[in-house]
């Protein structure tokens, strides 16, 4: 899968887990379901991959603590999923299923993108433009060669921290709407699983 890069994953994956992801290379079309106005964001596609790991494996792998400090917004999204009892129940329909895990991942990320759309409107244009310029460069900007200037890209981290705070405040202020959005993902996945069974379950098994 071209949109899944284990070197940038928020999880530490072993060889067996990496091998399981090779079968996903034919499922790139799921990424076309990402909200179109966010499809060009690197953090969005990688977030789908992060959450895919959670939904696909029965027990999620260990989080890469170094990457969690680098990819702040992705880590915030992933953590929201990890602490949600609703998404934990949803795993019953996604574990071990490429299509179900991918669909649930895209739907979950789209849920957050709908809120990001509102949050980005509150970010000063100068900060927004700077984030747009460097949001795909987080890991490179933490490279050792920049240490003579700064141990980390302070401006980018400050902007990401502002975005996360705004999103957290927005989710808190709209907790009922947030809860309903999670329920909507669950209902969609229930229907998706039913339709998939009806389409692909051998007729002989239905007799």
PDB file of C-alpha atoms in Angstrom:
ATOM      1  CA  UNK A   1       0.000   0.000   0.000  1.00  0.00           C
ATOM      2  CA  UNK A   2       1.691   3.200  -1.148  1.00  0.00           C
ATOM      3  CA  UNK A   3      -0.073   5.221   1.551  1.00  0.00           C
ATOM      4  CA  UNK A   4       1.202   3.018   4.352  1.00  0.00           C
ATOM      5  CA  UNK A   5       4.799   3.661   5.371  1.00  0.00           C
ATOM      6  CA  UNK A   6       5.931   1.595   8.385  1.00  0.00           C
ATOM      7  CA  UNK A   7       8.872   3.977   8.850  1.00  0.00           C
ATOM      8  CA  UNK A   8       6.388   6.716   9.746  1.00  0.00           C
ATOM      9  CA  UNK A   9       3.906   4.570  11.639  1.00  0.00           C
ATOM     10  CA  UNK A  10       2.868   5.528  15.158  1.00  0.00           C
ATOM     11  CA  UNK A  11       3.232   1.845  16.024  1.00  0.00           C
ATOM     12  CA  UNK A  12       6.262  -0.428  16.235  1.00  0.00           C
ATOM     13  CA  UNK A  13       5.429  -3.310  13.899  1.00  0.00           C
ATOM     14  CA  UNK A  14       7.223  -6.649  13.876  1.00  0.00           C
ATOM     15  CA  UNK A  15       8.073  -8.614  10.726  1.00  0.00           C
ATOM     16  CA  UNK A  16       4.922 -10.729  10.909  1.00  0.00           C
ATOM     17  CA  UNK A  17       2.700  -7.663  11.196  1.00  0.00           C
ATOM     18  CA  UNK A  18       4.518  -5.935   8.344  1.00  0.00           C
ATOM     19  CA  UNK A  19       4.018  -9.057   6.245  1.00  0.00           C
ATOM     20  CA  UNK A  20       0.281  -8.946   6.864  1.00  0.00           C
ATOM     21  CA  UNK A  21       0.144  -5.441   5.469  1.00  0.00           C
ATOM     22  CA  UNK A  22       1.581  -6.551   2.117  1.00  0.00           C
ATOM     23  CA  UNK A  23      -1.854  -7.896   1.244  1.00  0.00           C
ATOM     24  CA  UNK A  24      -3.267  -4.379   1.501  1.00  0.00           C
ATOM     25  CA  UNK A  25      -1.443  -3.083  -1.590  1.00  0.00           C
ATOM     26  CA  UNK A  26      -4.531  -3.755  -3.703  1.00  0.00           C
ATOM     27  CA  UNK A  27      -6.842  -1.701  -1.482  1.00  0.00           C
ATOM     28  CA  UNK A  28      -5.580   1.821  -2.215  1.00  0.00           C
ATOM     29  CA  UNK A  29      -8.989   2.798  -3.558  1.00  0.00           C
ATOM     30  CA  UNK A  30     -10.251   3.125   0.018  1.00  0.00           C
ATOM     31  CA  UNK A  31      -8.097   6.244   0.352  1.00  0.00           C
ATOM     32  CA  UNK A  32     -10.251   7.913  -2.294  1.00  0.00           C
ATOM     33  CA  UNK A  33     -13.029   7.981   0.330  1.00  0.00           C
ATOM     34  CA  UNK A  34     -11.118  10.536   2.409  1.00  0.00           C
ATOM     35  CA  UNK A  35     -12.784  13.953   2.499  1.00  0.00           C
ATOM     36  CA  UNK A  36     -11.640  15.460  -0.802  1.00  0.00           C
ATOM     37  CA  UNK A  37     -10.614  18.823   0.628  1.00  0.00           C
ATOM     38  CA  UNK A  38      -8.215  17.011   2.988  1.00  0.00           C
ATOM     39  CA  UNK A  39      -6.942  14.284   0.643  1.00  0.00           C
ATOM     40  CA  UNK A  40      -3.659  16.133  -0.038  1.00  0.00           C
ATOM     41  CA  UNK A  41      -2.702  16.313   3.650  1.00  0.00           C
ATOM     42  CA  UNK A  42       0.012  13.828   4.574  1.00  0.00           C
ATOM     43  CA  UNK A  43      -1.180  13.587   8.178  1.00  0.00           C
ATOM     44  CA  UNK A  44      -4.623  12.486   6.962  1.00  0.00           C
ATOM     45  CA  UNK A  45      -3.444   9.491   4.915  1.00  0.00           C
ATOM     46  CA  UNK A  46      -1.032   8.461   7.633  1.00  0.00           C
ATOM     47  CA  UNK A  47      -3.806   8.761  10.222  1.00  0.00           C
ATOM     48  CA  UNK A  48      -5.871   6.294   8.215  1.00  0.00           C
ATOM     49  CA  UNK A  49      -2.899   3.926   8.326  1.00  0.00           C
ATOM     50  CA  UNK A  50      -2.407   4.475  12.067  1.00  0.00           C
ATOM     51  CA  UNK A  51      -6.025   3.686  12.858  1.00  0.00           C
ATOM     52  CA  UNK A  52      -5.987   0.800  10.410  1.00  0.00           C
ATOM     53  CA  UNK A  53      -3.372  -0.880  12.613  1.00  0.00           C
ATOM     54  CA  UNK A  54      -5.677  -0.476  15.610  1.00  0.00           C
ATOM     55  CA  UNK A  55      -8.729  -1.872  13.852  1.00  0.00           C
ATOM     56  CA  UNK A  56      -6.953  -4.704  12.022  1.00  0.00           C
ATOM     57  CA  UNK A  57      -5.046  -6.339  14.883  1.00  0.00           C
ATOM     58  CA  UNK A  58      -6.799  -7.894  17.858  1.00  0.00           C
ATOM     59  CA  UNK A  59      -4.135  -6.449  20.151  1.00  0.00           C
ATOM     60  CA  UNK A  60      -2.634  -3.255  18.785  1.00  0.00           C
ATOM     61  CA  UNK A  61       1.182  -3.080  18.604  1.00  0.00           C
ATOM     62  CA  UNK A  62       3.269  -0.911  20.898  1.00  0.00           C
ATOM     63  CA  UNK A  63       3.187   2.823  20.176  1.00  0.00           C
ATOM     64  CA  UNK A  64       6.427   4.347  18.930  1.00  0.00           C
ATOM     65  CA  UNK A  65       7.029   6.965  21.654  1.00  0.00           C
ATOM     66  CA  UNK A  66       9.481   8.931  19.497  1.00  0.00           C
ATOM     67  CA  UNK A  67       6.997   9.237  16.639  1.00  0.00           C
ATOM     68  CA  UNK A  68       4.235  10.163  19.080  1.00  0.00           C
ATOM     69  CA  UNK A  69       6.264  13.252  19.999  1.00  0.00           C
ATOM     70  CA  UNK A  70       6.914  14.116  16.348  1.00  0.00           C
ATOM     71  CA  UNK A  71       3.477  13.525  14.818  1.00  0.00           C
ATOM     72  CA  UNK A  72       1.416  15.405  17.384  1.00  0.00           C
ATOM     73  CA  UNK A  73      -1.874  15.718  15.508  1.00  0.00           C
ATOM     74  CA  UNK A  74      -1.825  12.106  14.335  1.00  0.00           C
ATOM     75  CA  UNK A  75      -1.116  10.969  17.881  1.00  0.00           C
ATOM     76  CA  UNK A  76      -4.016  13.046  19.191  1.00  0.00           C
ATOM     77  CA  UNK A  77      -6.413  11.426  16.687  1.00  0.00           C
ATOM     78  CA  UNK A  78      -5.112   7.942  17.466  1.00  0.00           C
ATOM     79  CA  UNK A  79      -5.398   8.513  21.212  1.00  0.00           C
ATOM     80  CA  UNK A  80      -9.017   9.647  20.826  1.00  0.00           C
ATOM     81  CA  UNK A  81      -9.698   6.326  19.104  1.00  0.00           C
ATOM     82  CA  UNK A  82      -7.786   4.279  21.680  1.00  0.00           C
ATOM     83  CA  UNK A  83      -9.719   5.708  24.634  1.00  0.00           C
ATOM     84  CA  UNK A  84     -13.131   5.362  22.975  1.00  0.00           C
ATOM     85  CA  UNK A  85     -15.227   2.449  24.217  1.00  0.00           C
ATOM     86  CA  UNK A  86     -17.377   2.791  21.083  1.00  0.00           C
ATOM     87  CA  UNK A  87     -14.456   2.290  18.713  1.00  0.00           C
ATOM     88  CA  UNK A  88     -13.242  -0.593  20.868  1.00  0.00           C
ATOM     89  CA  UNK A  89     -16.583  -2.344  20.335  1.00  0.00           C
ATOM     90  CA  UNK A  90     -16.312  -1.634  16.625  1.00  0.00           C
ATOM     91  CA  UNK A  91     -13.180  -3.798  16.473  1.00  0.00           C
ATOM     92  CA  UNK A  92     -15.396  -6.871  16.649  1.00  0.00           C
ATOM     93  CA  UNK A  93     -16.269  -6.209  13.007  1.00  0.00           C
ATOM     94  CA  UNK A  94     -12.801  -5.186  11.833  1.00  0.00           C
ATOM     95  CA  UNK A  95     -10.147  -7.469  13.332  1.00  0.00           C
ATOM     96  CA  UNK A  96      -8.468  -9.529  10.620  1.00  0.00           C
ATOM     97  CA  UNK A  97     -10.585  -8.033   7.819  1.00  0.00           C
ATOM     98  CA  UNK A  98      -8.708  -5.779   5.372  1.00  0.00           C
ATOM     99  CA  UNK A  99     -11.815  -4.182   3.907  1.00  0.00           C
ATOM    100  CA  UNK A 100     -13.654  -3.693   7.186  1.00  0.00           C
ATOM    101  CA  UNK A 101     -10.596  -2.261   8.942  1.00  0.00           C
ATOM    102  CA  UNK A 102      -9.867   0.118   6.075  1.00  0.00           C
ATOM    103  CA  UNK A 103     -13.451   1.287   5.778  1.00  0.00           C
ATOM    104  CA  UNK A 104     -13.705   1.873   9.524  1.00  0.00           C
ATOM    105  CA  UNK A 105     -10.381   3.737   9.478  1.00  0.00           C
ATOM    106  CA  UNK A 106     -11.420   6.091   6.680  1.00  0.00           C
ATOM    107  CA  UNK A 107     -14.823   6.724   8.265  1.00  0.00           C
ATOM    108  CA  UNK A 108     -13.186   7.472  11.614  1.00  0.00           C
ATOM    109  CA  UNK A 109     -10.635   9.872  10.129  1.00  0.00           C
ATOM    110  CA  UNK A 110     -13.388  11.611   8.148  1.00  0.00           C
ATOM    111  CA  UNK A 111     -15.221  12.107  11.440  1.00  0.00           C
ATOM    112  CA  UNK A 112     -12.268  14.077  12.797  1.00  0.00           C
ATOM    113  CA  UNK A 113     -11.743  15.948   9.533  1.00  0.00           C
ATOM    114  CA  UNK A 114     -15.228  17.397   9.805  1.00  0.00           C
ATOM    115  CA  UNK A 115     -14.122  18.963  13.094  1.00  0.00           C
ATOM    116  CA  UNK A 116     -10.696  19.966  11.772  1.00  0.00           C
ATOM    117  CA  UNK A 117     -12.476  21.935   9.062  1.00  0.00           C
ATOM    118  CA  UNK A 118     -14.063  24.086  11.757  1.00  0.00           C
ATOM    119  CA  UNK A 119     -10.882  24.365  13.807  1.00  0.00           C
ATOM    120  CA  UNK A 120      -8.716  25.441  10.871  1.00  0.00           C
ATOM    121  CA  UNK A 121     -11.026  28.416  10.394  1.00  0.00           C
ATOM    122  CA  UNK A 122      -9.947  29.716  13.801  1.00  0.00           C
ATOM    123  CA  UNK A 123      -6.198  29.499  13.107  1.00  0.00           C
ATOM    124  CA  UNK A 124      -4.530  32.801  12.066  1.00  0.00           C
ATOM    125  CA  UNK A 125      -3.716  32.758   8.335  1.00  0.00           C
ATOM    126  CA  UNK A 126       0.023  33.105   8.933  1.00  0.00           C
ATOM    127  CA  UNK A 127       0.053  30.031  11.178  1.00  0.00           C
ATOM    128  CA  UNK A 128      -2.239  28.096   8.857  1.00  0.00           C
ATOM    129  CA  UNK A 129      -0.009  28.814   5.844  1.00  0.00           C
ATOM    130  CA  UNK A 130       3.110  27.766   7.766  1.00  0.00           C
ATOM    131  CA  UNK A 131       1.454  24.531   8.841  1.00  0.00           C
ATOM    132  CA  UNK A 132       0.355  23.811   5.267  1.00  0.00           C
ATOM    133  CA  UNK A 133       3.929  24.318   4.099  1.00  0.00           C
ATOM    134  CA  UNK A 134       5.566  21.971   6.580  1.00  0.00           C
ATOM    135  CA  UNK A 135       2.895  19.497   7.726  1.00  0.00           C
ATOM    136  CA  UNK A 136       4.450  16.782   5.548  1.00  0.00           C
ATOM    137  CA  UNK A 137       7.967  17.447   6.872  1.00  0.00           C
ATOM    138  CA  UNK A 138       7.629  16.785  10.584  1.00  0.00           C
ATOM    139  CA  UNK A 139      10.042  13.871  10.778  1.00  0.00           C
ATOM    140  CA  UNK A 140      12.664  15.534   8.574  1.00  0.00           C
ATOM    141  CA  UNK A 141      12.552  18.706  10.672  1.00  0.00           C
ATOM    142  CA  UNK A 142      13.472  16.708  13.792  1.00  0.00           C
ATOM    143  CA  UNK A 143      16.648  15.435  12.095  1.00  0.00           C
ATOM    144  CA  UNK A 144      19.971  15.780  13.922  1.00  0.00           C
ATOM    145  CA  UNK A 145      21.364  18.129  11.271  1.00  0.00           C
ATOM    146  CA  UNK A 146      19.025  20.868  12.521  1.00  0.00           C
ATOM    147  CA  UNK A 147      20.180  20.614  16.133  1.00  0.00           C
ATOM    148  CA  UNK A 148      22.674  23.429  15.704  1.00  0.00           C
ATOM    149  CA  UNK A 149      19.685  25.720  15.187  1.00  0.00           C
ATOM    150  CA  UNK A 150      17.062  24.181  17.484  1.00  0.00           C
ATOM    151  CA  UNK A 151      16.401  20.769  19.029  1.00  0.00           C
ATOM    152  CA  UNK A 152      12.952  20.729  17.446  1.00  0.00           C
ATOM    153  CA  UNK A 153      10.926  22.863  14.978  1.00  0.00           C
ATOM    154  CA  UNK A 154       9.430  25.090  17.660  1.00  0.00           C
ATOM    155  CA  UNK A 155       7.125  27.108  15.399  1.00  0.00           C
ATOM    156  CA  UNK A 156       5.548  24.019  13.860  1.00  0.00           C
ATOM    157  CA  UNK A 157       5.103  22.335  17.243  1.00  0.00           C
ATOM    158  CA  UNK A 158       3.460  25.471  18.656  1.00  0.00           C
ATOM    159  CA  UNK A 159       1.004  25.611  15.755  1.00  0.00           C
ATOM    160  CA  UNK A 160       0.172  21.915  16.090  1.00  0.00           C
ATOM    161  CA  UNK A 161      -0.322  22.370  19.831  1.00  0.00           C
ATOM    162  CA  UNK A 162      -2.708  25.260  19.133  1.00  0.00           C
ATOM    163  CA  UNK A 163      -4.645  23.142  16.633  1.00  0.00           C
ATOM    164  CA  UNK A 164      -4.901  20.242  19.092  1.00  0.00           C
ATOM    165  CA  UNK A 165      -6.062  22.506  21.921  1.00  0.00           C
ATOM    166  CA  UNK A 166      -8.687  24.064  19.657  1.00  0.00           C
ATOM    167  CA  UNK A 167      -9.874  20.633  18.541  1.00  0.00           C
ATOM    168  CA  UNK A 168     -10.001  19.315  22.105  1.00  0.00           C
ATOM    169  CA  UNK A 169     -12.017  22.345  23.192  1.00  0.00           C
ATOM    170  CA  UNK A 170     -14.337  21.922  20.206  1.00  0.00           C
ATOM    171  CA  UNK A 171     -14.934  18.230  20.979  1.00  0.00           C
ATOM    172  CA  UNK A 172     -15.638  19.054  24.621  1.00  0.00           C
ATOM    173  CA  UNK A 173     -18.068  21.821  23.707  1.00  0.00           C
ATOM    174  CA  UNK A 174     -19.815  19.532  21.218  1.00  0.00           C
ATOM    175  CA  UNK A 175     -19.621  16.269  23.154  1.00  0.00           C
ATOM    176  CA  UNK A 176     -23.152  15.202  22.214  1.00  0.00           C
ATOM    177  CA  UNK A 177     -22.489  15.784  18.535  1.00  0.00           C
ATOM    178  CA  UNK A 178     -19.145  13.979  18.863  1.00  0.00           C
ATOM    179  CA  UNK A 179     -20.844  10.995  20.488  1.00  0.00           C
ATOM    180  CA  UNK A 180     -23.468  10.885  17.737  1.00  0.00           C
ATOM    181  CA  UNK A 181     -20.750  11.006  15.071  1.00  0.00           C
ATOM    182  CA  UNK A 182     -19.070   7.948  16.606  1.00  0.00           C
ATOM    183  CA  UNK A 183     -22.406   6.143  16.726  1.00  0.00           C
ATOM    184  CA  UNK A 184     -22.913   7.006  13.061  1.00  0.00           C
ATOM    185  CA  UNK A 185     -19.619   5.304  12.158  1.00  0.00           C
ATOM    186  CA  UNK A 186     -20.688   2.221  14.095  1.00  0.00           C
ATOM    187  CA  UNK A 187     -24.076   2.095  12.373  1.00  0.00           C
ATOM    188  CA  UNK A 188     -22.440   2.537   8.978  1.00  0.00           C
ATOM    189  CA  UNK A 189     -20.024  -0.326   9.653  1.00  0.00           C
ATOM    190  CA  UNK A 190     -22.897  -2.562  10.796  1.00  0.00           C
ATOM    191  CA  UNK A 191     -24.654  -1.908   7.494  1.00  0.00           C
ATOM    192  CA  UNK A 192     -21.415  -2.288   5.533  1.00  0.00           C
ATOM    193  CA  UNK A 193     -20.795  -5.708   7.090  1.00  0.00           C
ATOM    194  CA  UNK A 194     -24.343  -6.861   6.330  1.00  0.00           C
ATOM    195  CA  UNK A 195     -24.146  -5.749   2.702  1.00  0.00           C
ATOM    196  CA  UNK A 196     -20.730  -7.390   2.268  1.00  0.00           C
ATOM    197  CA  UNK A 197     -22.061 -10.689   3.610  1.00  0.00           C
ATOM    198  CA  UNK A 198     -25.082 -10.543   1.318  1.00  0.00           C
ATOM    199  CA  UNK A 199     -22.898  -9.881  -1.725  1.00  0.00           C
ATOM    200  CA  UNK A 200     -20.035 -12.276  -1.098  1.00  0.00           C
ATOM    201  CA  UNK A 201     -21.314 -15.081   1.130  1.00  0.00           C
ATOM    202  CA  UNK A 202     -21.685 -18.234  -1.004  1.00  0.00           C
ATOM    203  CA  UNK A 203     -25.322 -18.971  -1.784  1.00  0.00           C
ATOM    204  CA  UNK A 204     -24.867 -22.550  -0.622  1.00  0.00           C
ATOM    205  CA  UNK A 205     -24.282 -21.311   2.922  1.00  0.00           C
ATOM    206  CA  UNK A 206     -27.622 -19.509   2.962  1.00  0.00           C
ATOM    207  CA  UNK A 207     -29.709 -22.613   2.286  1.00  0.00           C
TER     208      UNK A 207
END
